Amino acid sequence: MSETRTTADFWFDPLCPWAWMTSRWMLEVQRVRPVDVRWHVMSLAVLNEDKLDEVPEEYRESLRTTAWHPVRVAVAAEQLHGPEVLGRLYTAMGTRFHNEGRGPVREAIAEALAEAGLPAELLEYAERDTYDAELRASHKEGINKVGQDVGTPVIAVPGPEGAEVAFFGPVVTPAPKGEAAGRLWDGTLLVASTPGFYELKRTRTEGPVFD
């Protein structure tokens, strides 16, 4: 008897270290549960563009400028080469931005494109608004599932009786491995599919652990 597989739609901004943690967990979930991840782009720059005055000063200039670069490149890659390239491009970007601590500099994005087997010319879209409409549409699709008061990542899965269940997070560090990743997935689906359940949270006492 064949195993019933679940598709999890995952919205990410390559810039966010917490989304990176969650995405590495989801790759582990794929190994230990019958789950396939489908990647989508969302944008912290879009999310915060109307509330920059509320953002800490050290992040404000980034959200106006460099935060646009990786998401624009990712959406251009998706539009020109298909959505299947997003997963490997995200992994290549995130490894350089977070694990190597380089951030979204042009050299890191260029190297990520090369590792993902994508044309170097895609880097030219970092400062172009060519696909901003598509970027905003992808962002809106994800954020509308969970509301405006959260960020990235957003995960959506089929719920009870075919109804979609979407949630922000989970925010976790370091990313669980093996069966621990599977158990967290099981528990996340359980609470997310409970009618009327909205939030379970505690203060973060540790930063992202990139292992």
Tab-separated table of C-alpha atoms in Angstrom:
chain	number	residue	atom	x	y	z
A	1	MET	CA	0.000	0.000	0.000
A	2	SER	CA	1.466	3.362	-1.051
A	3	GLU	CA	2.130	6.025	1.531
A	4	THR	CA	-0.100	9.103	1.497
A	5	ARG	CA	2.123	12.143	1.135
A	6	THR	CA	1.464	15.661	2.364
A	7	THR	CA	2.562	18.815	0.575
A	8	ALA	CA	3.756	21.626	2.821
A	9	ASP	CA	3.893	25.077	1.244
A	10	PHE	CA	6.699	27.124	2.806
A	11	TRP	CA	7.066	30.902	2.412
A	12	PHE	CA	10.523	32.287	3.180
A	13	ASP	CA	12.685	35.378	2.941
A	14	PRO	CA	16.327	34.299	2.492
A	15	LEU	CA	17.364	37.149	4.780
A	16	CYS	CA	15.605	35.826	7.897
A	17	PRO	CA	17.786	33.613	10.141
A	18	TRP	CA	14.747	32.176	11.934
A	19	ALA	CA	13.096	31.146	8.671
A	20	TRP	CA	16.420	29.535	7.762
A	21	MET	CA	16.317	27.471	10.973
A	22	THR	CA	12.752	26.382	10.232
A	23	SER	CA	13.587	25.506	6.633
A	24	ARG	CA	16.452	23.238	7.716
A	25	TRP	CA	14.031	21.533	10.084
A	26	MET	CA	11.578	21.044	7.199
A	27	LEU	CA	14.278	19.324	5.156
A	28	GLU	CA	14.701	16.895	8.046
A	29	VAL	CA	10.918	16.430	8.190
A	30	GLN	CA	11.005	15.425	4.512
A	31	ARG	CA	13.438	12.651	5.419
A	32	VAL	CA	11.412	11.167	8.277
A	33	ARG	CA	7.787	11.875	7.334
A	34	PRO	CA	5.853	11.541	4.040
A	35	VAL	CA	6.072	15.282	3.385
A	36	ASP	CA	7.089	17.223	0.269
A	37	VAL	CA	8.019	20.890	0.646
A	38	ARG	CA	6.960	23.412	-1.977
A	39	TRP	CA	8.909	26.672	-1.668
A	40	HIS	CA	7.584	30.209	-2.109
A	41	VAL	CA	9.060	33.675	-1.611
A	42	MET	CA	7.821	36.286	0.821
A	43	SER	CA	9.531	39.542	1.719
A	44	LEU	CA	10.405	41.269	4.984
A	45	ALA	CA	10.902	44.452	2.955
A	46	VAL	CA	7.319	44.263	1.689
A	47	LEU	CA	6.000	43.273	5.107
A	48	ASN	CA	7.601	46.288	6.795
A	49	GLU	CA	7.514	48.947	4.090
A	50	ASP	CA	4.571	50.808	5.671
A	51	LYS	CA	5.912	50.604	9.224
A	52	LEU	CA	9.612	51.361	8.944
A	53	ASP	CA	9.348	53.880	11.773
A	54	GLU	CA	8.524	50.966	14.103
A	55	VAL	CA	11.541	48.906	13.013
A	56	PRO	CA	14.793	49.094	15.032
A	57	GLU	CA	17.123	51.618	13.429
A	58	GLU	CA	19.836	49.054	12.700
A	59	TYR	CA	17.443	47.141	10.374
A	60	ARG	CA	15.706	50.111	8.768
A	61	GLU	CA	18.197	50.892	6.007
A	62	SER	CA	18.536	47.211	5.110
A	63	LEU	CA	14.770	46.919	4.656
A	64	ARG	CA	14.863	49.879	2.283
A	65	THR	CA	17.748	48.535	0.191
A	66	THR	CA	19.630	45.236	0.461
A	67	ALA	CA	16.661	43.254	1.813
A	68	TRP	CA	15.130	43.521	-1.662
A	69	HIS	CA	18.098	41.966	-3.445
A	70	PRO	CA	17.844	38.240	-2.587
A	71	VAL	CA	14.051	38.062	-2.882
A	72	ARG	CA	14.117	39.816	-6.232
A	73	VAL	CA	16.749	37.388	-7.505
A	74	ALA	CA	14.781	34.424	-6.134
A	75	VAL	CA	11.534	35.527	-7.774
A	76	ALA	CA	13.307	36.202	-11.062
A	77	ALA	CA	14.747	32.682	-10.920
A	78	GLU	CA	11.288	31.277	-10.233
A	79	GLN	CA	9.688	33.227	-13.070
A	80	LEU	CA	12.368	32.424	-15.631
A	81	HIS	CA	13.352	28.878	-14.620
A	82	GLY	CA	10.383	27.451	-12.732
A	83	PRO	CA	9.423	27.087	-9.055
A	84	GLU	CA	11.458	23.901	-8.698
A	85	VAL	CA	14.684	25.943	-8.555
A	86	LEU	CA	13.688	27.819	-5.394
A	87	GLY	CA	14.608	25.111	-2.896
A	88	ARG	CA	18.192	24.682	-4.052
A	89	LEU	CA	18.690	28.436	-4.556
A	90	TYR	CA	17.400	29.109	-1.046
A	91	THR	CA	19.787	26.525	0.393
A	92	ALA	CA	22.718	28.040	-1.490
A	93	MET	CA	21.810	31.581	-0.421
A	94	GLY	CA	21.064	30.706	3.188
A	95	THR	CA	24.287	28.764	3.678
A	96	ARG	CA	26.254	31.855	2.683
A	97	PHE	CA	24.049	34.451	4.392
A	98	HIS	CA	23.717	32.620	7.704
A	99	ASN	CA	26.092	29.690	8.211
A	100	GLU	CA	29.010	31.613	6.715
A	101	GLY	CA	27.825	34.924	8.197
A	102	ARG	CA	28.258	36.897	4.998
A	103	GLY	CA	24.779	38.382	4.693
A	104	PRO	CA	23.082	39.244	1.381
A	105	VAL	CA	26.123	40.705	-0.372
A	106	ARG	CA	26.267	40.507	-4.154
A	107	GLU	CA	29.186	38.072	-4.138
A	108	ALA	CA	27.255	35.629	-1.944
A	109	ILE	CA	24.183	35.844	-4.172
A	110	ALA	CA	26.327	35.311	-7.283
A	111	GLU	CA	27.947	32.232	-5.742
A	112	ALA	CA	24.534	30.894	-4.729
A	113	LEU	CA	23.264	31.209	-8.285
A	114	ALA	CA	26.289	29.287	-9.551
A	115	GLU	CA	25.838	26.534	-6.960
A	116	ALA	CA	22.153	26.229	-7.847
A	117	GLY	CA	23.036	25.864	-11.543
A	118	LEU	CA	21.353	29.129	-12.504
A	119	PRO	CA	22.581	31.830	-14.904
A	120	ALA	CA	24.826	34.511	-13.442
A	121	GLU	CA	22.717	37.121	-15.248
A	122	LEU	CA	19.963	36.657	-12.650
A	123	LEU	CA	22.043	38.795	-10.288
A	124	GLU	CA	21.080	41.790	-12.435
A	125	TYR	CA	17.537	41.535	-11.054
A	126	ALA	CA	18.716	42.314	-7.507
A	127	GLU	CA	18.159	46.021	-8.068
A	128	ARG	CA	15.408	45.782	-10.672
A	129	ASP	CA	11.675	45.884	-10.005
A	130	THR	CA	10.917	43.710	-13.050
A	131	TYR	CA	9.149	41.007	-11.039
A	132	ASP	CA	8.076	43.044	-8.014
A	133	ALA	CA	4.408	42.438	-8.862
A	134	GLU	CA	5.003	38.684	-8.752
A	135	LEU	CA	7.022	39.051	-5.536
A	136	ARG	CA	4.198	40.994	-3.889
A	137	ALA	CA	1.618	38.465	-5.073
A	138	SER	CA	3.623	35.556	-3.634
A	139	HIS	CA	4.128	37.456	-0.369
A	140	LYS	CA	0.434	38.310	-0.154
A	141	GLU	CA	-0.594	34.707	-0.771
A	142	GLY	CA	1.467	33.523	2.179
A	143	ILE	CA	0.820	36.318	4.647
A	144	ASN	CA	-2.937	36.348	4.007
A	145	LYS	CA	-3.080	32.801	5.324
A	146	VAL	CA	-1.853	33.820	8.784
A	147	GLY	CA	-2.403	37.580	9.161
A	148	GLN	CA	-0.300	40.735	9.035
A	149	ASP	CA	1.103	40.551	12.584
A	150	VAL	CA	3.588	37.757	11.857
A	151	GLY	CA	6.604	37.352	9.606
A	152	THR	CA	8.495	34.568	7.884
A	153	PRO	CA	8.271	31.591	7.671
A	154	VAL	CA	4.674	30.700	6.859
A	155	ILE	CA	3.775	27.048	6.380
A	156	ALA	CA	0.481	25.777	4.933
A	157	VAL	CA	-0.700	22.149	4.797
A	158	PRO	CA	-3.947	20.335	4.076
A	159	GLY	CA	-5.992	20.112	7.279
A	160	PRO	CA	-9.005	18.098	8.439
A	161	GLU	CA	-11.578	17.397	5.746
A	162	GLY	CA	-9.445	19.128	3.134
A	163	ALA	CA	-9.433	22.532	4.806
A	164	GLU	CA	-6.082	24.299	4.688
A	165	VAL	CA	-4.142	24.886	7.899
A	166	ALA	CA	-1.489	27.615	7.927
A	167	PHE	CA	0.789	28.858	10.690
A	168	PHE	CA	3.815	31.059	11.369
A	169	GLY	CA	6.892	29.188	12.533
A	170	PRO	CA	7.715	27.111	14.401
A	171	VAL	CA	10.623	29.239	15.608
A	172	VAL	CA	13.265	26.797	16.816
A	173	THR	CA	17.028	26.613	17.294
A	174	PRO	CA	18.996	24.583	16.536
A	175	ALA	CA	16.998	22.816	13.831
A	176	PRO	CA	15.939	19.379	15.164
A	177	LYS	CA	17.359	16.349	13.390
A	178	GLY	CA	15.992	12.900	12.621
A	179	GLU	CA	13.020	11.628	14.570
A	180	ALA	CA	13.097	14.731	16.792
A	181	ALA	CA	12.242	16.736	13.668
A	182	GLY	CA	9.395	14.338	12.914
A	183	ARG	CA	7.945	14.603	16.404
A	184	LEU	CA	7.980	18.401	16.255
A	185	TRP	CA	6.187	18.207	12.916
A	186	ASP	CA	3.544	15.883	14.340
A	187	GLY	CA	2.961	18.200	17.280
A	188	THR	CA	2.895	21.316	15.126
A	189	LEU	CA	0.209	19.829	12.893
A	190	LEU	CA	-1.771	18.753	15.938
A	191	VAL	CA	-1.985	22.205	17.489
A	192	ALA	CA	-2.332	24.015	14.144
A	193	SER	CA	-5.342	21.874	13.209
A	194	THR	CA	-7.124	22.416	16.522
A	195	PRO	CA	-10.122	24.736	15.937
A	196	GLY	CA	-9.686	28.048	17.692
A	197	PHE	CA	-5.981	27.552	18.438
A	198	TYR	CA	-3.929	30.667	17.677
A	199	GLU	CA	-0.718	30.981	19.619
A	200	LEU	CA	1.802	29.219	21.833
A	201	LYS	CA	4.846	31.334	22.624
A	202	ARG	CA	7.691	32.092	25.014
A	203	THR	CA	10.501	34.644	25.054
A	204	ARG	CA	13.550	33.705	22.974
A	205	THR	CA	16.622	33.261	25.133
A	206	GLU	CA	18.993	32.018	22.420
A	207	GLY	CA	19.878	33.193	18.944
A	208	PRO	CA	19.906	31.032	15.812
A	209	VAL	CA	22.405	28.156	15.984
A	210	PHE	CA	23.738	27.448	12.502
A	211	ASP	CA	25.087	23.907	12.549
